C-alpha cells in the first residue's frame, strides 16, 4: 500500500487507519484476483455490511410507543438491596 491515503473517520484508537485514496480500484483489483467462489463470499459480506449499516441508521420517531404503557413514578429509584445482591452474585 502506498503512503498516500485518506483518514478513515469511522475509527478511533487502534481502529484508526489510513485507506488508499483509490480504495474502489484496490477493492476491484483484489476482487478480480479471487476465484469465483471467493468473489461470491465477498459479495455476501458486502450485502451483510450494507444491511447492518442501513438498519443501524434508521431513526425511530420520538414518542413511537406513547400511550402504550405507563412508566411508574419510582422507575429510576435505587433498587432494593435484595435485588442488588441478585445482580452482584
PDB file of N, CA and C in Angstrom:
ATOM      1  N   UNK A   1       0.860  -1.180   0.000  1.00  0.00           N
ATOM      2  CA  UNK A   1       0.000   0.000   0.000  1.00  0.00           C
ATOM      3  C   UNK A   1       0.898   1.233   0.000  1.00  0.00           C
ATOM      4  N   UNK A   2       0.549   2.211  -0.807  1.00  0.00           N
ATOM      5  CA  UNK A   2       1.355   3.418  -0.869  1.00  0.00           C
ATOM      6  C   UNK A   2       1.108   4.312   0.339  1.00  0.00           C
ATOM      7  N   UNK A   3       1.913   5.359   0.487  1.00  0.00           N
ATOM      8  CA  UNK A   3       1.823   6.245   1.640  1.00  0.00           C
ATOM      9  C   UNK A   3       0.660   7.218   1.549  1.00  0.00           C
ATOM     10  N   UNK A   4       0.153   7.448   0.342  1.00  0.00           N
ATOM     11  CA  UNK A   4      -0.977   8.360   0.204  1.00  0.00           C
ATOM     12  C   UNK A   4      -2.223   7.689   0.741  1.00  0.00           C
ATOM     13  N   UNK A   5      -3.071   8.460   1.358  1.00  0.00           N
ATOM     14  CA  UNK A   5      -4.287   7.873   1.878  1.00  0.00           C
ATOM     15  C   UNK A   5      -5.219   8.933   2.398  1.00  0.00           C
ATOM     16  N   UNK A   6      -6.341   8.497   2.885  1.00  0.00           N
ATOM     17  CA  UNK A   6      -7.318   9.387   3.489  1.00  0.00           C
ATOM     18  C   UNK A   6      -7.643   8.854   4.863  1.00  0.00           C
ATOM     19  N   UNK A   7      -7.978   9.743   5.785  1.00  0.00           N
ATOM     20  CA  UNK A   7      -8.334   9.300   7.118  1.00  0.00           C
ATOM     21  C   UNK A   7      -9.649   8.550   7.083  1.00  0.00           C
ATOM     22  N   UNK A   8      -9.700   7.451   7.793  1.00  0.00           N
ATOM     23  CA  UNK A   8     -10.930   6.680   7.919  1.00  0.00           C
ATOM     24  C   UNK A   8     -11.643   7.222   9.144  1.00  0.00           C
ATOM     25  N   UNK A   9     -12.639   8.073   8.940  1.00  0.00           N
ATOM     26  CA  UNK A   9     -13.247   8.827  10.025  1.00  0.00           C
ATOM     27  C   UNK A   9     -14.075   7.981  10.977  1.00  0.00           C
ATOM     28  N   UNK A  10     -14.430   6.758  10.614  1.00  0.00           N
ATOM     29  CA  UNK A  10     -15.272   5.938  11.479  1.00  0.00           C
ATOM     30  C   UNK A  10     -14.476   5.257  12.582  1.00  0.00           C
ATOM     31  N   UNK A  11     -13.173   5.364  12.557  1.00  0.00           N
ATOM     32  CA  UNK A  11     -12.376   4.664  13.550  1.00  0.00           C
ATOM     33  C   UNK A  11     -11.700   5.597  14.524  1.00  0.00           C
ATOM     34  N   UNK A  12     -11.310   5.037  15.655  1.00  0.00           N
ATOM     35  CA  UNK A  12     -10.525   5.773  16.615  1.00  0.00           C
ATOM     36  C   UNK A  12      -9.649   4.789  17.360  1.00  0.00           C
ATOM     37  N   UNK A  13      -8.599   5.271  17.975  1.00  0.00           N
ATOM     38  CA  UNK A  13      -7.713   4.396  18.719  1.00  0.00           C
ATOM     39  C   UNK A  13      -7.073   3.370  17.805  1.00  0.00           C
ATOM     40  N   UNK A  14      -7.065   2.099  18.211  1.00  0.00           N
ATOM     41  CA  UNK A  14      -6.400   1.082  17.398  1.00  0.00           C
ATOM     42  C   UNK A  14      -7.109   0.810  16.072  1.00  0.00           C
ATOM     43  N   UNK A  15      -8.330   1.320  15.911  1.00  0.00           N
ATOM     44  CA  UNK A  15      -9.076   1.075  14.679  1.00  0.00           C
ATOM     45  C   UNK A  15      -8.911   2.205  13.670  1.00  0.00           C
ATOM     46  N   UNK A  16      -8.166   3.247  14.015  1.00  0.00           N
ATOM     47  CA  UNK A  16      -7.925   4.333  13.083  1.00  0.00           C
ATOM     48  C   UNK A  16      -6.900   3.849  12.063  1.00  0.00           C
ATOM     49  N   UNK A  17      -7.146   4.106  10.814  1.00  0.00           N
ATOM     50  CA  UNK A  17      -6.212   3.708   9.777  1.00  0.00           C
ATOM     51  C   UNK A  17      -6.342   4.622   8.595  1.00  0.00           C
ATOM     52  N   UNK A  18      -5.361   4.578   7.753  1.00  0.00           N
ATOM     53  CA  UNK A  18      -5.409   5.368   6.527  1.00  0.00           C
ATOM     54  C   UNK A  18      -5.724   4.423   5.383  1.00  0.00           C
ATOM     55  N   UNK A  19      -6.711   4.805   4.599  1.00  0.00           N
ATOM     56  CA  UNK A  19      -7.114   3.994   3.453  1.00  0.00           C
ATOM     57  C   UNK A  19      -6.517   4.606   2.187  1.00  0.00           C
ATOM     58  N   UNK A  20      -6.204   3.763   1.215  1.00  0.00           N
ATOM     59  CA  UNK A  20      -5.680   4.326  -0.031  1.00  0.00           C
ATOM     60  C   UNK A  20      -6.712   5.232  -0.687  1.00  0.00           C
ATOM     61  N   UNK A  21      -6.232   6.270  -1.335  1.00  0.00           N
ATOM     62  CA  UNK A  21      -7.124   7.221  -1.993  1.00  0.00           C
ATOM     63  C   UNK A  21      -7.977   6.507  -3.029  1.00  0.00           C
ATOM     64  N   UNK A  22      -7.403   5.533  -3.686  1.00  0.00           N
ATOM     65  CA  UNK A  22      -8.129   4.809  -4.740  1.00  0.00           C
ATOM     66  C   UNK A  22      -8.680   3.495  -4.202  1.00  0.00           C
ATOM     67  N   UNK A  23      -9.376   3.542  -3.093  1.00  0.00           N
ATOM     68  CA  UNK A  23      -9.878   2.329  -2.432  1.00  0.00           C
ATOM     69  C   UNK A  23     -10.763   1.493  -3.348  1.00  0.00           C
ATOM     70  N   UNK A  24     -11.610   2.136  -4.125  1.00  0.00           N
ATOM     71  CA  UNK A  24     -12.507   1.380  -5.015  1.00  0.00           C
ATOM     72  C   UNK A  24     -11.710   0.570  -6.026  1.00  0.00           C
ATOM     73  N   UNK A  25     -10.699   1.178  -6.608  1.00  0.00           N
ATOM     74  CA  UNK A  25      -9.870   0.467  -7.583  1.00  0.00           C
ATOM     75  C   UNK A  25      -9.128  -0.688  -6.922  1.00  0.00           C
ATOM     76  N   UNK A  26      -8.636  -0.481  -5.707  1.00  0.00           N
ATOM     77  CA  UNK A  26      -7.932  -1.546  -4.984  1.00  0.00           C
ATOM     78  C   UNK A  26      -8.869  -2.708  -4.671  1.00  0.00           C
ATOM     79  N   UNK A  27     -10.093  -2.411  -4.260  1.00  0.00           N
ATOM     80  CA  UNK A  27     -11.058  -3.465  -3.952  1.00  0.00           C
ATOM     81  C   UNK A  27     -11.394  -4.251  -5.214  1.00  0.00           C
ATOM     82  N   UNK A  28     -11.649  -3.560  -6.299  1.00  0.00           N
ATOM     83  CA  UNK A  28     -11.983  -4.236  -7.563  1.00  0.00           C
ATOM     84  C   UNK A  28     -10.807  -5.080  -8.048  1.00  0.00           C
ATOM     85  N   UNK A  29      -9.603  -4.545  -7.952  1.00  0.00           N
ATOM     86  CA  UNK A  29      -8.411  -5.290  -8.359  1.00  0.00           C
ATOM     87  C   UNK A  29      -8.262  -6.569  -7.523  1.00  0.00           C
ATOM     88  N   UNK A  30      -8.452  -6.443  -6.222  1.00  0.00           N
ATOM     89  CA  UNK A  30      -8.347  -7.605  -5.338  1.00  0.00           C
ATOM     90  C   UNK A  30      -9.455  -8.610  -5.612  1.00  0.00           C
ATOM     91  N   UNK A  31     -10.661  -8.116  -5.861  1.00  0.00           N
ATOM     92  CA  UNK A  31     -11.800  -8.984  -6.146  1.00  0.00           C
ATOM     93  C   UNK A  31     -11.566  -9.797  -7.410  1.00  0.00           C
ATOM     94  N   UNK A  32     -11.055  -9.147  -8.446  1.00  0.00           N
ATOM     95  CA  UNK A  32     -10.808  -9.839  -9.724  1.00  0.00           C
ATOM     96  C   UNK A  32      -9.748 -10.926  -9.591  1.00  0.00           C
ATOM     97  N   UNK A  33      -8.856 -10.799  -8.620  1.00  0.00           N
ATOM     98  CA  UNK A  33      -7.800 -11.794  -8.429  1.00  0.00           C
ATOM     99  C   UNK A  33      -8.304 -13.050  -7.725  1.00  0.00           C
ATOM    100  N   UNK A  34      -9.505 -12.994  -7.173  1.00  0.00           N
ATOM    101  CA  UNK A  34     -10.060 -14.120  -6.437  1.00  0.00           C
ATOM    102  C   UNK A  34     -10.795 -15.086  -7.370  1.00  0.00           C
ATOM    103  N   UNK A  35     -10.843 -16.374  -6.996  1.00  0.00           N
ATOM    104  CA  UNK A  35     -11.665 -17.310  -7.766  1.00  0.00           C
ATOM    105  C   UNK A  35     -13.148 -16.983  -7.556  1.00  0.00           C
ATOM    106  N   UNK A  36     -14.021 -17.415  -8.463  1.00  0.00           N
ATOM    107  CA  UNK A  36     -15.450 -17.063  -8.396  1.00  0.00           C
ATOM    108  C   UNK A  36     -16.118 -17.368  -7.056  1.00  0.00           C
ATOM    109  N   UNK A  37     -15.791 -18.512  -6.441  1.00  0.00           N
ATOM    110  CA  UNK A  37     -16.451 -18.833  -5.170  1.00  0.00           C
ATOM    111  C   UNK A  37     -16.053 -17.851  -4.069  1.00  0.00           C
ATOM    112  N   UNK A  38     -14.834 -17.349  -4.105  1.00  0.00           N
ATOM    113  CA  UNK A  38     -14.413 -16.334  -3.126  1.00  0.00           C
ATOM    114  C   UNK A  38     -15.035 -14.977  -3.453  1.00  0.00           C
ATOM    115  N   UNK A  39     -15.214 -14.692  -4.729  1.00  0.00           N
ATOM    116  CA  UNK A  39     -15.887 -13.446  -5.113  1.00  0.00           C
ATOM    117  C   UNK A  39     -17.303 -13.436  -4.561  1.00  0.00           C
ATOM    118  N   UNK A  40     -17.961 -14.600  -4.607  1.00  0.00           N
ATOM    119  CA  UNK A  40     -19.313 -14.700  -4.076  1.00  0.00           C
ATOM    120  C   UNK A  40     -19.319 -14.427  -2.575  1.00  0.00           C
ATOM    121  N   UNK A  41     -18.314 -14.932  -1.847  1.00  0.00           N
ATOM    122  CA  UNK A  41     -18.213 -14.668  -0.419  1.00  0.00           C
ATOM    123  C   UNK A  41     -18.047 -13.174  -0.144  1.00  0.00           C
ATOM    124  N   UNK A  42     -17.260 -12.520  -0.973  1.00  0.00           N
ATOM    125  CA  UNK A  42     -17.080 -11.069  -0.822  1.00  0.00           C
ATOM    126  C   UNK A  42     -18.405 -10.356  -1.042  1.00  0.00           C
ATOM    127  N   UNK A  43     -19.133 -10.770  -2.066  1.00  0.00           N
ATOM    128  CA  UNK A  43     -20.440 -10.166  -2.340  1.00  0.00           C
ATOM    129  C   UNK A  43     -21.389 -10.354  -1.161  1.00  0.00           C
ATOM    130  N   UNK A  44     -21.417 -11.562  -0.606  1.00  0.00           N
ATOM    131  CA  UNK A  44     -22.273 -11.801   0.563  1.00  0.00           C
ATOM    132  C   UNK A  44     -21.879 -10.909   1.733  1.00  0.00           C
ATOM    133  N   UNK A  45     -20.580 -10.728   1.936  1.00  0.00           N
ATOM    134  CA  UNK A  45     -20.111  -9.884   3.035  1.00  0.00           C
ATOM    135  C   UNK A  45     -20.494  -8.428   2.807  1.00  0.00           C
ATOM    136  N   UNK A  46     -20.372  -7.963   1.583  1.00  0.00           N
ATOM    137  CA  UNK A  46     -20.763  -6.585   1.261  1.00  0.00           C
ATOM    138  C   UNK A  46     -22.259  -6.393   1.519  1.00  0.00           C
ATOM    139  N   UNK A  47     -23.076  -7.363   1.118  1.00  0.00           N
ATOM    140  CA  UNK A  47     -24.521  -7.274   1.362  1.00  0.00           C
ATOM    141  C   UNK A  47     -24.811  -7.254   2.858  1.00  0.00           C
ATOM    142  N   UNK A  48     -24.071  -8.053   3.634  1.00  0.00           N
ATOM    143  CA  UNK A  48     -24.224  -8.038   5.082  1.00  0.00           C
ATOM    144  C   UNK A  48     -23.883  -6.666   5.644  1.00  0.00           C
ATOM    145  N   UNK A  49     -22.774  -6.097   5.210  1.00  0.00           N
ATOM    146  CA  UNK A  49     -22.378  -4.764   5.697  1.00  0.00           C
ATOM    147  C   UNK A  49     -23.411  -3.705   5.339  1.00  0.00           C
ATOM    148  N   UNK A  50     -23.946  -3.777   4.127  1.00  0.00           N
ATOM    149  CA  UNK A  50     -24.973  -2.805   3.722  1.00  0.00           C
ATOM    150  C   UNK A  50     -26.216  -2.934   4.582  1.00  0.00           C
ATOM    151  N   UNK A  51     -26.644  -4.156   4.863  1.00  0.00           N
ATOM    152  CA  UNK A  51     -27.855  -4.346   5.663  1.00  0.00           C
ATOM    153  C   UNK A  51     -27.634  -3.896   7.093  1.00  0.00           C
ATOM    154  N   UNK A  52     -26.464  -4.159   7.641  1.00  0.00           N
ATOM    155  CA  UNK A  52     -26.157  -3.756   9.011  1.00  0.00           C
ATOM    156  C   UNK A  52     -26.095  -2.238   9.119  1.00  0.00           C
ATOM    157  N   UNK A  53     -25.497  -1.595   8.164  1.00  0.00           N
ATOM    158  CA  UNK A  53     -25.403  -0.141   8.165  1.00  0.00           C
ATOM    159  C   UNK A  53     -26.786   0.479   8.018  1.00  0.00           C
ATOM    160  N   UNK A  54     -27.585  -0.035   7.111  1.00  0.00           N
ATOM    161  CA  UNK A  54     -28.920   0.517   6.892  1.00  0.00           C
ATOM    162  C   UNK A  54     -29.780   0.400   8.139  1.00  0.00           C
ATOM    163  N   UNK A  55     -29.771  -0.756   8.779  1.00  0.00           N
ATOM    164  CA  UNK A  55     -30.600  -0.970   9.958  1.00  0.00           C
ATOM    165  C   UNK A  55     -30.160  -0.087  11.119  1.00  0.00           C
ATOM    166  N   UNK A  56     -28.849   0.128  11.257  1.00  0.00           N
ATOM    167  CA  UNK A  56     -28.370   0.920  12.389  1.00  0.00           C
ATOM    168  C   UNK A  56     -28.599   2.411  12.183  1.00  0.00           C
ATOM    169  N   UNK A  57     -28.836   2.842  10.958  1.00  0.00           N
ATOM    170  CA  UNK A  57     -29.023   4.263  10.695  1.00  0.00           C
ATOM    171  C   UNK A  57     -30.490   4.682  10.684  1.00  0.00           C
ATOM    172  N   UNK A  58     -31.391   3.733  10.828  1.00  0.00           N
ATOM    173  CA  UNK A  58     -32.814   4.063  10.841  1.00  0.00           C
ATOM    174  C   UNK A  58     -33.161   4.682  12.190  1.00  0.00           C
ATOM    175  N   UNK A  59     -33.671   5.874  12.161  1.00  0.00           N
ATOM    176  CA  UNK A  59     -34.032   6.574  13.391  1.00  0.00           C
ATOM    177  C   UNK A  59     -35.503   6.305  13.701  1.00  0.00           C
ATOM    178  N   UNK A  60     -35.762   5.919  14.935  1.00  0.00           N
ATOM    179  CA  UNK A  60     -37.147   5.720  15.364  1.00  0.00           C
ATOM    180  C   UNK A  60     -37.707   7.066  15.786  1.00  0.00           C
ATOM    181  N   UNK A  61     -38.922   7.369  15.414  1.00  0.00           N
ATOM    182  CA  UNK A  61     -39.500   8.666  15.789  1.00  0.00           C
ATOM    183  C   UNK A  61     -39.739   8.742  17.299  1.00  0.00           C
ATOM    184  N   UNK A  62     -39.554   9.930  17.857  1.00  0.00           N
ATOM    185  CA  UNK A  62     -39.816  10.139  19.285  1.00  0.00           C
ATOM    186  C   UNK A  62     -41.301   9.903  19.553  1.00  0.00           C
ATOM    187  N   UNK A  63     -41.596   9.293  20.685  1.00  0.00           N
ATOM    188  CA  UNK A  63     -42.980   9.053  21.070  1.00  0.00           C
ATOM    189  C   UNK A  63     -43.641   7.915  20.341  1.00  0.00           C
ATOM    190  N   UNK A  64     -42.854   7.023  19.774  1.00  0.00           N
ATOM    191  CA  UNK A  64     -43.401   5.925  18.983  1.00  0.00           C
ATOM    192  C   UNK A  64     -44.369   5.051  19.788  1.00  0.00           C
ATOM    193  N   UNK A  65     -44.086   4.854  21.070  1.00  0.00           N
ATOM    194  CA  UNK A  65     -44.938   4.000  21.921  1.00  0.00           C
ATOM    195  C   UNK A  65     -45.786   4.818  22.895  1.00  0.00           C
ATOM    196  N   UNK A  66     -45.947   6.082  22.609  1.00  0.00           N
ATOM    197  CA  UNK A  66     -46.713   6.947  23.504  1.00  0.00           C
ATOM    198  C   UNK A  66     -48.104   6.361  23.748  1.00  0.00           C
ATOM    199  N   UNK A  67     -48.471   6.263  25.032  1.00  0.00           N
ATOM    200  CA  UNK A  67     -49.787   5.771  25.405  1.00  0.00           C
ATOM    201  C   UNK A  67     -49.891   4.258  25.507  1.00  0.00           C
ATOM    202  N   UNK A  68     -48.852   3.518  25.139  1.00  0.00           N
ATOM    203  CA  UNK A  68     -48.915   2.059  25.183  1.00  0.00           C
ATOM    204  C   UNK A  68     -48.563   1.498  26.552  1.00  0.00           C
ATOM    205  N   UNK A  69     -47.837   2.253  27.360  1.00  0.00           N
ATOM    206  CA  UNK A  69     -47.512   1.814  28.711  1.00  0.00           C
ATOM    207  C   UNK A  69     -47.254   3.040  29.574  1.00  0.00           C
ATOM    208  N   UNK A  70     -47.275   2.831  30.872  1.00  0.00           N
ATOM    209  CA  UNK A  70     -47.051   3.924  31.823  1.00  0.00           C
ATOM    210  C   UNK A  70     -45.789   3.608  32.611  1.00  0.00           C
ATOM    211  N   UNK A  71     -44.880   4.570  32.664  1.00  0.00           N
ATOM    212  CA  UNK A  71     -43.662   4.420  33.450  1.00  0.00           C
ATOM    213  C   UNK A  71     -44.005   4.794  34.887  1.00  0.00           C
ATOM    214  N   UNK A  72     -43.773   3.861  35.835  1.00  0.00           N
ATOM    215  CA  UNK A  72     -44.125   4.156  37.234  1.00  0.00           C
ATOM    216  C   UNK A  72     -43.274   5.290  37.800  1.00  0.00           C
ATOM    217  N   UNK A  73     -43.815   5.965  38.820  1.00  0.00           N
ATOM    218  CA  UNK A  73     -43.119   7.110  39.422  1.00  0.00           C
ATOM    219  C   UNK A  73     -41.732   6.748  39.928  1.00  0.00           C
ATOM    220  N   UNK A  74     -41.558   5.587  40.519  1.00  0.00           N
ATOM    221  CA  UNK A  74     -40.261   5.212  41.087  1.00  0.00           C
ATOM    222  C   UNK A  74     -39.356   4.468  40.123  1.00  0.00           C
ATOM    223  N   UNK A  75     -39.582   4.607  38.835  1.00  0.00           N
ATOM    224  CA  UNK A  75     -38.831   3.860  37.824  1.00  0.00           C
ATOM    225  C   UNK A  75     -37.322   4.020  37.977  1.00  0.00           C
ATOM    226  N   UNK A  76     -36.868   5.239  38.236  1.00  0.00           N
ATOM    227  CA  UNK A  76     -35.428   5.475  38.311  1.00  0.00           C
ATOM    228  C   UNK A  76     -34.910   5.512  39.755  1.00  0.00           C
ATOM    229  N   UNK A  77     -35.713   5.043  40.695  1.00  0.00           N
ATOM    230  CA  UNK A  77     -35.285   4.979  42.095  1.00  0.00           C
ATOM    231  C   UNK A  77     -34.260   3.862  42.263  1.00  0.00           C
ATOM    232  N   UNK A  78     -33.380   3.968  43.272  1.00  0.00           N
ATOM    233  CA  UNK A  78     -32.404   2.897  43.515  1.00  0.00           C
ATOM    234  C   UNK A  78     -33.112   1.567  43.787  1.00  0.00           C
ATOM    235  N   UNK A  79     -32.496   0.488  43.343  1.00  0.00           N
ATOM    236  CA  UNK A  79     -33.064  -0.838  43.566  1.00  0.00           C
ATOM    237  C   UNK A  79     -32.902  -1.242  45.023  1.00  0.00           C
ATOM    238  N   UNK A  80     -33.826  -2.044  45.548  1.00  0.00           N
ATOM    239  CA  UNK A  80     -33.687  -2.546  46.919  1.00  0.00           C
ATOM    240  C   UNK A  80     -32.425  -3.413  47.047  1.00  0.00           C
ATOM    241  N   UNK A  81     -31.865  -3.475  48.251  1.00  0.00           N
ATOM    242  CA  UNK A  81     -30.637  -4.229  48.488  1.00  0.00           C
ATOM    243  C   UNK A  81     -30.747  -5.679  48.056  1.00  0.00           C
ATOM    244  N   UNK A  82     -31.888  -6.334  48.320  1.00  0.00           N
ATOM    245  CA  UNK A  82     -32.024  -7.742  47.945  1.00  0.00           C
ATOM    246  C   UNK A  82     -31.969  -7.940  46.427  1.00  0.00           C
ATOM    247  N   UNK A  83     -32.457  -6.987  45.676  1.00  0.00           N
ATOM    248  CA  UNK A  83     -32.391  -7.070  44.208  1.00  0.00           C
ATOM    249  C   UNK A  83     -30.959  -6.837  43.762  1.00  0.00           C
ATOM    250  N   UNK A  84     -30.295  -5.862  44.346  1.00  0.00           N
ATOM    251  CA  UNK A  84     -28.892  -5.598  44.000  1.00  0.00           C
ATOM    252  C   UNK A  84     -28.017  -6.819  44.251  1.00  0.00           C
ATOM    253  N   UNK A  85     -28.254  -7.505  45.362  1.00  0.00           N
ATOM    254  CA  UNK A  85     -27.476  -8.706  45.666  1.00  0.00           C
ATOM    255  C   UNK A  85     -27.648  -9.766  44.588  1.00  0.00           C
ATOM    256  N   UNK A  86     -28.833  -9.874  44.005  1.00  0.00           N
ATOM    257  CA  UNK A  86     -29.066 -10.842  42.933  1.00  0.00           C
ATOM    258  C   UNK A  86     -28.196 -10.520  41.705  1.00  0.00           C
ATOM    259  N   UNK A  87     -28.025  -9.232  41.421  1.00  0.00           N
ATOM    260  CA  UNK A  87     -27.204  -8.837  40.280  1.00  0.00           C
ATOM    261  C   UNK A  87     -25.727  -9.031  40.571  1.00  0.00           C
ATOM    262  N   UNK A  88     -25.331  -8.786  41.800  1.00  0.00           N
ATOM    263  CA  UNK A  88     -23.908  -8.831  42.152  1.00  0.00           C
ATOM    264  C   UNK A  88     -23.426 -10.239  42.462  1.00  0.00           C
ATOM    265  N   UNK A  89     -24.334 -11.179  42.594  1.00  0.00           N
ATOM    266  CA  UNK A  89     -23.970 -12.577  42.797  1.00  0.00           C
ATOM    267  C   UNK A  89     -23.649 -12.852  44.196  1.00  0.00           C
TER     268      UNK A  89
END
